mmCIF file of C-alpha atoms in Angstrom:
data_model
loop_
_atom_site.group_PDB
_atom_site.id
_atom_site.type_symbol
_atom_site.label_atom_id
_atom_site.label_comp_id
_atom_site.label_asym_id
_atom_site.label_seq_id
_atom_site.Cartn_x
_atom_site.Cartn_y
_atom_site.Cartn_z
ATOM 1 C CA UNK A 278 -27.287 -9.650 60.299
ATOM 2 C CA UNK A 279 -27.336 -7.994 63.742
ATOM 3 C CA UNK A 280 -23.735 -8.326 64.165
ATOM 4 C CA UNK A 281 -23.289 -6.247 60.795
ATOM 5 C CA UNK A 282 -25.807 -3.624 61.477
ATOM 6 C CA UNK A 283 -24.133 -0.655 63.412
ATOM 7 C CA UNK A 284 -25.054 -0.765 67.403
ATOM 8 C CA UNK A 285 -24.253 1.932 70.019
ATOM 9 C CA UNK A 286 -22.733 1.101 73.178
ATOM 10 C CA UNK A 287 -22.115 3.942 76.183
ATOM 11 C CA UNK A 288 -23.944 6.321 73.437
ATOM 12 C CA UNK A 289 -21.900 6.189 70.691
ATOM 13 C CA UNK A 290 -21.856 3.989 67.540
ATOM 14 C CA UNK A 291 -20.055 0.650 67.559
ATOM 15 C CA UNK A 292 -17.545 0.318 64.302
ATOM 16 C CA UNK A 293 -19.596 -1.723 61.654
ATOM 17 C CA UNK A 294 -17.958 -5.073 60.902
ATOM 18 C CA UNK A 295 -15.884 -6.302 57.900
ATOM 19 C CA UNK A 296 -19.498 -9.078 56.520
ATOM 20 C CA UNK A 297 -21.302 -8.101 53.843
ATOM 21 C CA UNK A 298 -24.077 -8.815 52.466
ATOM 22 C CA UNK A 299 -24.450 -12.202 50.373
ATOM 23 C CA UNK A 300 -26.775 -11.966 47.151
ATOM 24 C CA UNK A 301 -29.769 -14.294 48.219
ATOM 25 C CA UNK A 302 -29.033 -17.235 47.513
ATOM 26 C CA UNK A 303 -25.211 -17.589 47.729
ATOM 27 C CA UNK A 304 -23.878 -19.575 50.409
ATOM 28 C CA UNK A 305 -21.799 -17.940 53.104
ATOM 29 C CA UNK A 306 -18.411 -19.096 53.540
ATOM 30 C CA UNK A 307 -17.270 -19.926 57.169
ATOM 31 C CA UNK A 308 -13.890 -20.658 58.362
ATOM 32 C CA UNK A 309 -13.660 -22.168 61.725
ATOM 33 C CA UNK A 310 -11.103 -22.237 64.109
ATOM 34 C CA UNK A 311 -10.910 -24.268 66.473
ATOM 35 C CA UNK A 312 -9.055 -26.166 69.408
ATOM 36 C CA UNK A 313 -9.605 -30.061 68.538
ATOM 37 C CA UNK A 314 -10.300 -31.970 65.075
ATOM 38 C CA UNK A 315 -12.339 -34.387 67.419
ATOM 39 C CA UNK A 316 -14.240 -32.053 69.828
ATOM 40 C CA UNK A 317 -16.037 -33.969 72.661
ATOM 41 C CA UNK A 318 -18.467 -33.269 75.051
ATOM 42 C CA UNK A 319 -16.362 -33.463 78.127
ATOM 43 C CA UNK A 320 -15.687 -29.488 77.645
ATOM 44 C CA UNK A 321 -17.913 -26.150 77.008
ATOM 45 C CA UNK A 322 -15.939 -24.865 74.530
ATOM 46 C CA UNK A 323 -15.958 -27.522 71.914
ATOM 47 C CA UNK A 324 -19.392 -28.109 72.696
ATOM 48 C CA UNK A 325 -20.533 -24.359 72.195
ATOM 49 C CA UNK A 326 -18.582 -23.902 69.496
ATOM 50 C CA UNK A 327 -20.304 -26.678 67.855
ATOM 51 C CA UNK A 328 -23.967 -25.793 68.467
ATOM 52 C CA UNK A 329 -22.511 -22.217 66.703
ATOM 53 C CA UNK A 330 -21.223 -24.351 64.218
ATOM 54 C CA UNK A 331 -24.395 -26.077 63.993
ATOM 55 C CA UNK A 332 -26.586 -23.150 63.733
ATOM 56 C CA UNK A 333 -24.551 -21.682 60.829
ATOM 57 C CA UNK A 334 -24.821 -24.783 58.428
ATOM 58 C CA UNK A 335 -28.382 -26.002 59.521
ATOM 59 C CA UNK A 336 -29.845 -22.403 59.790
ATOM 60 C CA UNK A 337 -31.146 -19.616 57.203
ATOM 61 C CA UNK A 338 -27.702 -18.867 56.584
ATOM 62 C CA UNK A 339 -26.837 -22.495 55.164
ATOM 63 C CA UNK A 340 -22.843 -21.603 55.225
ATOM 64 C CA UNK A 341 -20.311 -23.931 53.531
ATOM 65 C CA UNK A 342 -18.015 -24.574 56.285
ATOM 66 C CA UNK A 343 -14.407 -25.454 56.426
ATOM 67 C CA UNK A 344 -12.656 -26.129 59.667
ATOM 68 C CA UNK A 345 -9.082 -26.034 60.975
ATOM 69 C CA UNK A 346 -8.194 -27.142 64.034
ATOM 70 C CA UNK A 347 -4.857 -26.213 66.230
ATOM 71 C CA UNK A 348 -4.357 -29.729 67.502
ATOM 72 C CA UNK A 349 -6.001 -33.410 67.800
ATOM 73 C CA UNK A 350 -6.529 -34.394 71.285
ATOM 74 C CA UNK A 351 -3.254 -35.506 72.581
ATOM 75 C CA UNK A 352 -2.630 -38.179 75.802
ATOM 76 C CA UNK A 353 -2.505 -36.439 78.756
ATOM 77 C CA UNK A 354 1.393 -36.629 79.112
ATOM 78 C CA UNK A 355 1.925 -35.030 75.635
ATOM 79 C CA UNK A 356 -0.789 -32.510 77.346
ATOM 80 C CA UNK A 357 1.461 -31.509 80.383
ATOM 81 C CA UNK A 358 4.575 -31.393 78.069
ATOM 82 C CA UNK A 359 3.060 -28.690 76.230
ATOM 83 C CA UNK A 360 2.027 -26.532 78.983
ATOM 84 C CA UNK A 361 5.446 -26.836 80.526
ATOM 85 C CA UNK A 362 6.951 -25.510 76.980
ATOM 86 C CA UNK A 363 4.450 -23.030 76.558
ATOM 87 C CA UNK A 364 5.173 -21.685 80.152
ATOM 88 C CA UNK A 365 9.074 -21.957 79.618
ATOM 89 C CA UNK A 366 8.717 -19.585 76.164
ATOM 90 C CA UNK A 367 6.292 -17.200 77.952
ATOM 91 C CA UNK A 368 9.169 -16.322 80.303
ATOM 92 C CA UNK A 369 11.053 -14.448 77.072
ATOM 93 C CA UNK A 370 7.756 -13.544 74.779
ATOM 94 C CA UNK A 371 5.074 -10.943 75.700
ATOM 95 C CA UNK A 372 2.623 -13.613 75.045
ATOM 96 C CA UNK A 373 1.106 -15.221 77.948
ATOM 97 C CA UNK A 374 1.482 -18.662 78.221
ATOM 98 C CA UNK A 375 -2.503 -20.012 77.855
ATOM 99 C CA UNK A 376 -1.456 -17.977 74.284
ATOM 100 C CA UNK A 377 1.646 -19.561 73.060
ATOM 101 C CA UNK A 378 0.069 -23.774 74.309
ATOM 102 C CA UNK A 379 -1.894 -22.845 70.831
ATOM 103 C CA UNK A 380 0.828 -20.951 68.794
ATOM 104 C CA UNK A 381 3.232 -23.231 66.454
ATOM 105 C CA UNK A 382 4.582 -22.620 63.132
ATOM 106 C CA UNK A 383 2.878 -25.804 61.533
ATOM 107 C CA UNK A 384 -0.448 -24.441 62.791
ATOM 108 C CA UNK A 385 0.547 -21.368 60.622
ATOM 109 C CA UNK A 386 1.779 -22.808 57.748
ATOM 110 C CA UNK A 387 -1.289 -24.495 57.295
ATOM 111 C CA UNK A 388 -3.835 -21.486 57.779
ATOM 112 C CA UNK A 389 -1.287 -19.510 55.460
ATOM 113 C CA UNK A 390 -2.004 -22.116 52.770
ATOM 114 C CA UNK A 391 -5.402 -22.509 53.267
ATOM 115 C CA UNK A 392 -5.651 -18.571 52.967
ATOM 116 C CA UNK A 393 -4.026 -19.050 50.031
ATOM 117 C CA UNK A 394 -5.956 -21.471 48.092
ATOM 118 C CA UNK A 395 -9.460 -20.671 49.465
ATOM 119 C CA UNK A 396 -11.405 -17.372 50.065
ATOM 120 C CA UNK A 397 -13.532 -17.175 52.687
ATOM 121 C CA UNK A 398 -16.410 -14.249 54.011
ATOM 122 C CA UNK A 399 -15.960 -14.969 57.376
ATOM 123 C CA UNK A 400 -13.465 -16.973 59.894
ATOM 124 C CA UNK A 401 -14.394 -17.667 63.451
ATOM 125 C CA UNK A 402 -12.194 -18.345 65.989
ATOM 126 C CA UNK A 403 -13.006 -20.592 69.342
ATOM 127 C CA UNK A 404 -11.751 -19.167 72.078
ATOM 128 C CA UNK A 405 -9.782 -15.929 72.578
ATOM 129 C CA UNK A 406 -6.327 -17.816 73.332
ATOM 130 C CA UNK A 407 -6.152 -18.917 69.435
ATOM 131 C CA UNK A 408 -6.357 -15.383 68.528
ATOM 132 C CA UNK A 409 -2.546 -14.696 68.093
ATOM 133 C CA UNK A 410 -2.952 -15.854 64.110
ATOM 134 C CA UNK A 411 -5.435 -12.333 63.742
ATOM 135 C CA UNK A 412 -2.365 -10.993 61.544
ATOM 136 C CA UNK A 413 -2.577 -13.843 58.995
ATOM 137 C CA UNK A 414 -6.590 -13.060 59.028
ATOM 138 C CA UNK A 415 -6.914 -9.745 58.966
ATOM 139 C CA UNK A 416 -7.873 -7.901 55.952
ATOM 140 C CA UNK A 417 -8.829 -11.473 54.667
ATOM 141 C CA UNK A 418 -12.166 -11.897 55.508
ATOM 142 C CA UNK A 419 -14.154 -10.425 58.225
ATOM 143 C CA UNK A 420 -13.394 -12.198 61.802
ATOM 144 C CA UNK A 421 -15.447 -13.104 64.482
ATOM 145 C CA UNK A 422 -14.040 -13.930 68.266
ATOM 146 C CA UNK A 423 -16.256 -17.060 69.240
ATOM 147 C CA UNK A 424 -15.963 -16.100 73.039
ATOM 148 C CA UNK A 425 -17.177 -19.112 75.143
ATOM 149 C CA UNK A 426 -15.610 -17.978 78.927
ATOM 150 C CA UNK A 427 -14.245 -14.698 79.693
ATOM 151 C CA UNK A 428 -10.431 -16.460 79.348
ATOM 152 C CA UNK A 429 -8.728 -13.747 81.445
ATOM 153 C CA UNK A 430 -11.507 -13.372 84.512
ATOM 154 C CA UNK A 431 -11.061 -17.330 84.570
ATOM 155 C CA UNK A 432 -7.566 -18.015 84.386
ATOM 156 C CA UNK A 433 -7.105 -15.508 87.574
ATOM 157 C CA UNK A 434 -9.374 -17.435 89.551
ATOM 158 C CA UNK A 435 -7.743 -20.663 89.021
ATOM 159 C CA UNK A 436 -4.271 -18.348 89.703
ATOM 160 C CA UNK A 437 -5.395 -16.894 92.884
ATOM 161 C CA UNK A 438 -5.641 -20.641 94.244
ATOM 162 C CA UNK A 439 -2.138 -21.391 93.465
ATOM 163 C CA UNK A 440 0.712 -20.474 95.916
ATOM 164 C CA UNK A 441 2.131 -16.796 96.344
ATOM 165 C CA UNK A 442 5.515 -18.362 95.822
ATOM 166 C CA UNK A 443 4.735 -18.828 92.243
ATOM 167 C CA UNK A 444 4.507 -15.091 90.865
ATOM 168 C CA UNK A 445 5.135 -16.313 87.102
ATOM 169 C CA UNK A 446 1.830 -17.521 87.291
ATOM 170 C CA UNK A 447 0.174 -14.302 88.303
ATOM 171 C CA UNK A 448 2.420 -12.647 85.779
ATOM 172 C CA UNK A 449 0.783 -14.158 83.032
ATOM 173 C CA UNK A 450 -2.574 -13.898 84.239
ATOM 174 C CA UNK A 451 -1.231 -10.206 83.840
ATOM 175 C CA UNK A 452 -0.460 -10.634 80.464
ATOM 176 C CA UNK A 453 -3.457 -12.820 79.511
ATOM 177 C CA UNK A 454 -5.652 -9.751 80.496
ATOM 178 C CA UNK A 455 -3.708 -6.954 78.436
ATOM 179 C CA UNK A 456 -4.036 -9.885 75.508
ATOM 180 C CA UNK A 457 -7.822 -10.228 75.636
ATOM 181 C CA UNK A 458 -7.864 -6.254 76.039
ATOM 182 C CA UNK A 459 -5.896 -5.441 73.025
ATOM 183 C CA UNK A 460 -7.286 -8.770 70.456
ATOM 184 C CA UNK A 461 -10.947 -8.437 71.785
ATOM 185 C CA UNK A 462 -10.877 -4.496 70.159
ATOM 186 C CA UNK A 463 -8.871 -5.809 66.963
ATOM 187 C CA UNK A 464 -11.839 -8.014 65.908
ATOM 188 C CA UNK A 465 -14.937 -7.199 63.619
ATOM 189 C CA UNK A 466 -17.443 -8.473 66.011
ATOM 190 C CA UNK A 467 -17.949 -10.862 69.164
ATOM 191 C CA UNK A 468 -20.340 -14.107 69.965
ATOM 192 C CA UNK A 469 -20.531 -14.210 73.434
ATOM 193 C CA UNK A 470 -22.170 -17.448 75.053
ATOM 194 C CA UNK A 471 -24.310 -15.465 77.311
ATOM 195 C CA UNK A 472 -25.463 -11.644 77.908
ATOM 196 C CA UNK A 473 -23.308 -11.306 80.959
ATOM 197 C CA UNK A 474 -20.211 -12.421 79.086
ATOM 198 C CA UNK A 475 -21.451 -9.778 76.556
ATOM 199 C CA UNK A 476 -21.889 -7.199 78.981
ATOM 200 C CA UNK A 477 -18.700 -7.640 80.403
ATOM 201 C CA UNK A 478 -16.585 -7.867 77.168
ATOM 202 C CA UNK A 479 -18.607 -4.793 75.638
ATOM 203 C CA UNK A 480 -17.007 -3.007 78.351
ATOM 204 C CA UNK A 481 -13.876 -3.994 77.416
ATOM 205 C CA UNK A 482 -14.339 -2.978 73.239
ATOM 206 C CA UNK A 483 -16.829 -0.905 73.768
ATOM 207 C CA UNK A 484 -16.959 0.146 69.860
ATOM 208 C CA UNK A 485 -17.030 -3.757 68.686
ATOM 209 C CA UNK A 486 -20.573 -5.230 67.677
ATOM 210 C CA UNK A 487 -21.335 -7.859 70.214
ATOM 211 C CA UNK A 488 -24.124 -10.606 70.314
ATOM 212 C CA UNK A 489 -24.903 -13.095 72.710
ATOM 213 C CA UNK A 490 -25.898 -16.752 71.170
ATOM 214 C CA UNK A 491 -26.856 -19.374 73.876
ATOM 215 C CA UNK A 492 -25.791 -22.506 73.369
ATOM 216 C CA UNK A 493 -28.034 -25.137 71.296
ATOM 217 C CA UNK A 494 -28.318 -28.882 71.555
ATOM 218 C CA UNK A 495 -29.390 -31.332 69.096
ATOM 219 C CA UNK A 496 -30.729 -34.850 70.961
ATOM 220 C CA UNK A 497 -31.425 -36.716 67.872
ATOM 221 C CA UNK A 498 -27.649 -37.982 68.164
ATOM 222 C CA UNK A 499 -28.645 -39.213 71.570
ATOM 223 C CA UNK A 500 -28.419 -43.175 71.242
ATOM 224 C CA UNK A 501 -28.159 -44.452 74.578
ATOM 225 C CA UNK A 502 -30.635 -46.272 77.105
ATOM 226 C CA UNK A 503 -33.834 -44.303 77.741
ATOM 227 C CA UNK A 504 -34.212 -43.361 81.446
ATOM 228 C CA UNK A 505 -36.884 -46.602 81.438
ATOM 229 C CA UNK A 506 -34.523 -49.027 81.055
ATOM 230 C CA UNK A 507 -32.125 -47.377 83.324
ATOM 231 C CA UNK A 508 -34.450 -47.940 86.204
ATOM 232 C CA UNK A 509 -33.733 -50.763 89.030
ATOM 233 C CA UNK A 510 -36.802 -52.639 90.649
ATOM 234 C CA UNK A 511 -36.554 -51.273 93.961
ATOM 235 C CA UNK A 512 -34.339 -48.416 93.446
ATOM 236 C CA UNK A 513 -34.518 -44.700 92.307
ATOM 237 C CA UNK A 514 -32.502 -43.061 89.560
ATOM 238 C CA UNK A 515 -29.603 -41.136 91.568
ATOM 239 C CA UNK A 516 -29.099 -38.131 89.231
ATOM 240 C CA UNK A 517 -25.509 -36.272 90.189
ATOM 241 C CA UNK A 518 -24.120 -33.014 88.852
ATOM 242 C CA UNK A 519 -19.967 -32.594 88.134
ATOM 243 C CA UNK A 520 -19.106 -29.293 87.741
ATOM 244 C CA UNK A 521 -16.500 -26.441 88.695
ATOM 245 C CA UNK A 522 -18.977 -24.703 91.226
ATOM 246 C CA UNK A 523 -16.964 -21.700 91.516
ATOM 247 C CA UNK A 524 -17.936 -20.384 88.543
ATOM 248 C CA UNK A 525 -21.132 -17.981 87.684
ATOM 249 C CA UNK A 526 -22.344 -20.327 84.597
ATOM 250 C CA UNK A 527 -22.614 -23.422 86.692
ATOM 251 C CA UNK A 528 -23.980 -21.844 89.267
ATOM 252 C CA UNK A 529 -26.786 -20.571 87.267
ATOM 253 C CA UNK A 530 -26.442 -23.890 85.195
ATOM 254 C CA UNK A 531 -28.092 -25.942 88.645
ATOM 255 C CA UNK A 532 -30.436 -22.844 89.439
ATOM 256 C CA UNK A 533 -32.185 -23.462 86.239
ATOM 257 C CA UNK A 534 -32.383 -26.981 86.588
ATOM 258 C CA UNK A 535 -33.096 -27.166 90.004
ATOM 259 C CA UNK A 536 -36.571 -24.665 89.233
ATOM 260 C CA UNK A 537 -37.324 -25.276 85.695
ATOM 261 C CA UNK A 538 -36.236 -29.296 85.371
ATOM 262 C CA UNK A 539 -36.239 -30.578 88.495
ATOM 263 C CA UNK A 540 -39.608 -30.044 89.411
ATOM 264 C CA UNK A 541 -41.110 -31.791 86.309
ATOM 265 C CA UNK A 542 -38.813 -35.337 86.556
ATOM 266 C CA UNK A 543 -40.602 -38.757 87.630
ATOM 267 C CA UNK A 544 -40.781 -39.790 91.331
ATOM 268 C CA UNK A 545 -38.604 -42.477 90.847
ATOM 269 C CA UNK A 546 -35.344 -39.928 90.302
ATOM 270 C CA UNK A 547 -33.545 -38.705 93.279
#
């Protein structure tokens, strides 16, 4: 609802997006995008897209969902192949290469099928890098950019730590900017997993409705030990954090719980 009411950014009215209304009582229907078919917990993305996911089916909106997903997880050879093609075509397309590792025609012969055989009232897409299929959605239903990392600010970090001598890498961090730029503007509206990523991509379409959706976790799924049993006579619990400290989320991700979590756990954890 707030991402279809009208919103002003810098003073002037944000263009209203493509949902409408349901007639209480009808089910929304949600198309979702995404990376993986088997999304684990290893990465944000698939885990943020799935509390999104999860709030959608489980909350007042009670959406019928449908998913379609780019790839399964391949092995980690297959993995390196396709970055090496998708870096090799980037050298002749204006697509950057974090772009064209998602883009293949099977991929879009299935979402053109779908399209045809289903309707839907909204599709979400994970990620910004999946976006290059927004000309088979458009028009279709109205589209929402699930946006859980700001893909171009990130990709020139890990860049800037590569050699000078490789300036095809910078180039598409080049072109992975102008993409976000121009697909971030072409969409109805934007989830953003935090209000800085909000703030920052509201500068970049400033006329696009934008809302910021923390993530959510569920912990009845959790089935393993309790921290009881974990527990060694003699020995404290040796908590450790693994995380890409360079980046602003983590950052703020041991901040919070070194004040708000830390403070509260058992003597016997170290």
């Amino acid at each position: 609802e707030q991402l279809h009411s009208p919103a002003t950014a810098g003073g002037q009215e944000t263009r209203a997006s493509n949902v409408s209304a349901k007639p209480r009582g009808q089910a929304l229907r949600v198309l979702v995008l995404r990376h993986r078919s088997d999304p684990i917990a290893a990465y944000g993305g698939p885990v943020y897209t799935e509390s999104v996911v999860r709030l959608l089916v489980e909350g007042p909106m009670k959406a019928v969902l449908q998913e379609l997903s780019f790839e399964a997880q391949p092995s980690r050879p297959v993995h390196l192949l396709r970055n090496l093609w998708a870096m090799l075509r980037a050298a002749v397309s204006p697509m950057p290469a974090k772009v064209l590792r998602f883009k293949s025609a099977g991929f879009e012969r299935r979402l053109t099928a779908l399209l045809a055989r289903d309707d839907f009232d909204l599709v979400l897409v994970s990620g910004i890098e999946r976006l290059w299929c927004r000309p088979l959605l458009q028009h279709r239903a109205a589209l929402i950019d699930l946006s859980h990392n700001l893909e171009a600010d990130l990709y020139r970090r890990q860049v800037n730590r590569l050699p000078r001598w490789l300036p095809f890498a910078r180039h598409d961090a080049d072109a992975l900017e102008v993409f976000e730029r121009r697909e971030v503007n072409q969409v109805d509206a934007v989830i953003a997993i935090s209000p800085r990523d909000e703030e920052v991509l509201g500068k970049l379409a400033a006329g696009i409705p934008m809302l910021s959706v923390p993530p959510t976790f569920s912990y009845e799924s959790w089935t393993g030990p309790q921290a009881d049993l974990l527990a060694v006579a003699g020995r404290p619990i040796r908590l450790g954090f693994l995380g890409n400290l360079g980046g602003w989320p983590t950052q703020a991700a041991v901040d919070w719980f070194l004040t708000r979590v830390w403070p509260e756990t058992p003597e016997h954890f170290e």
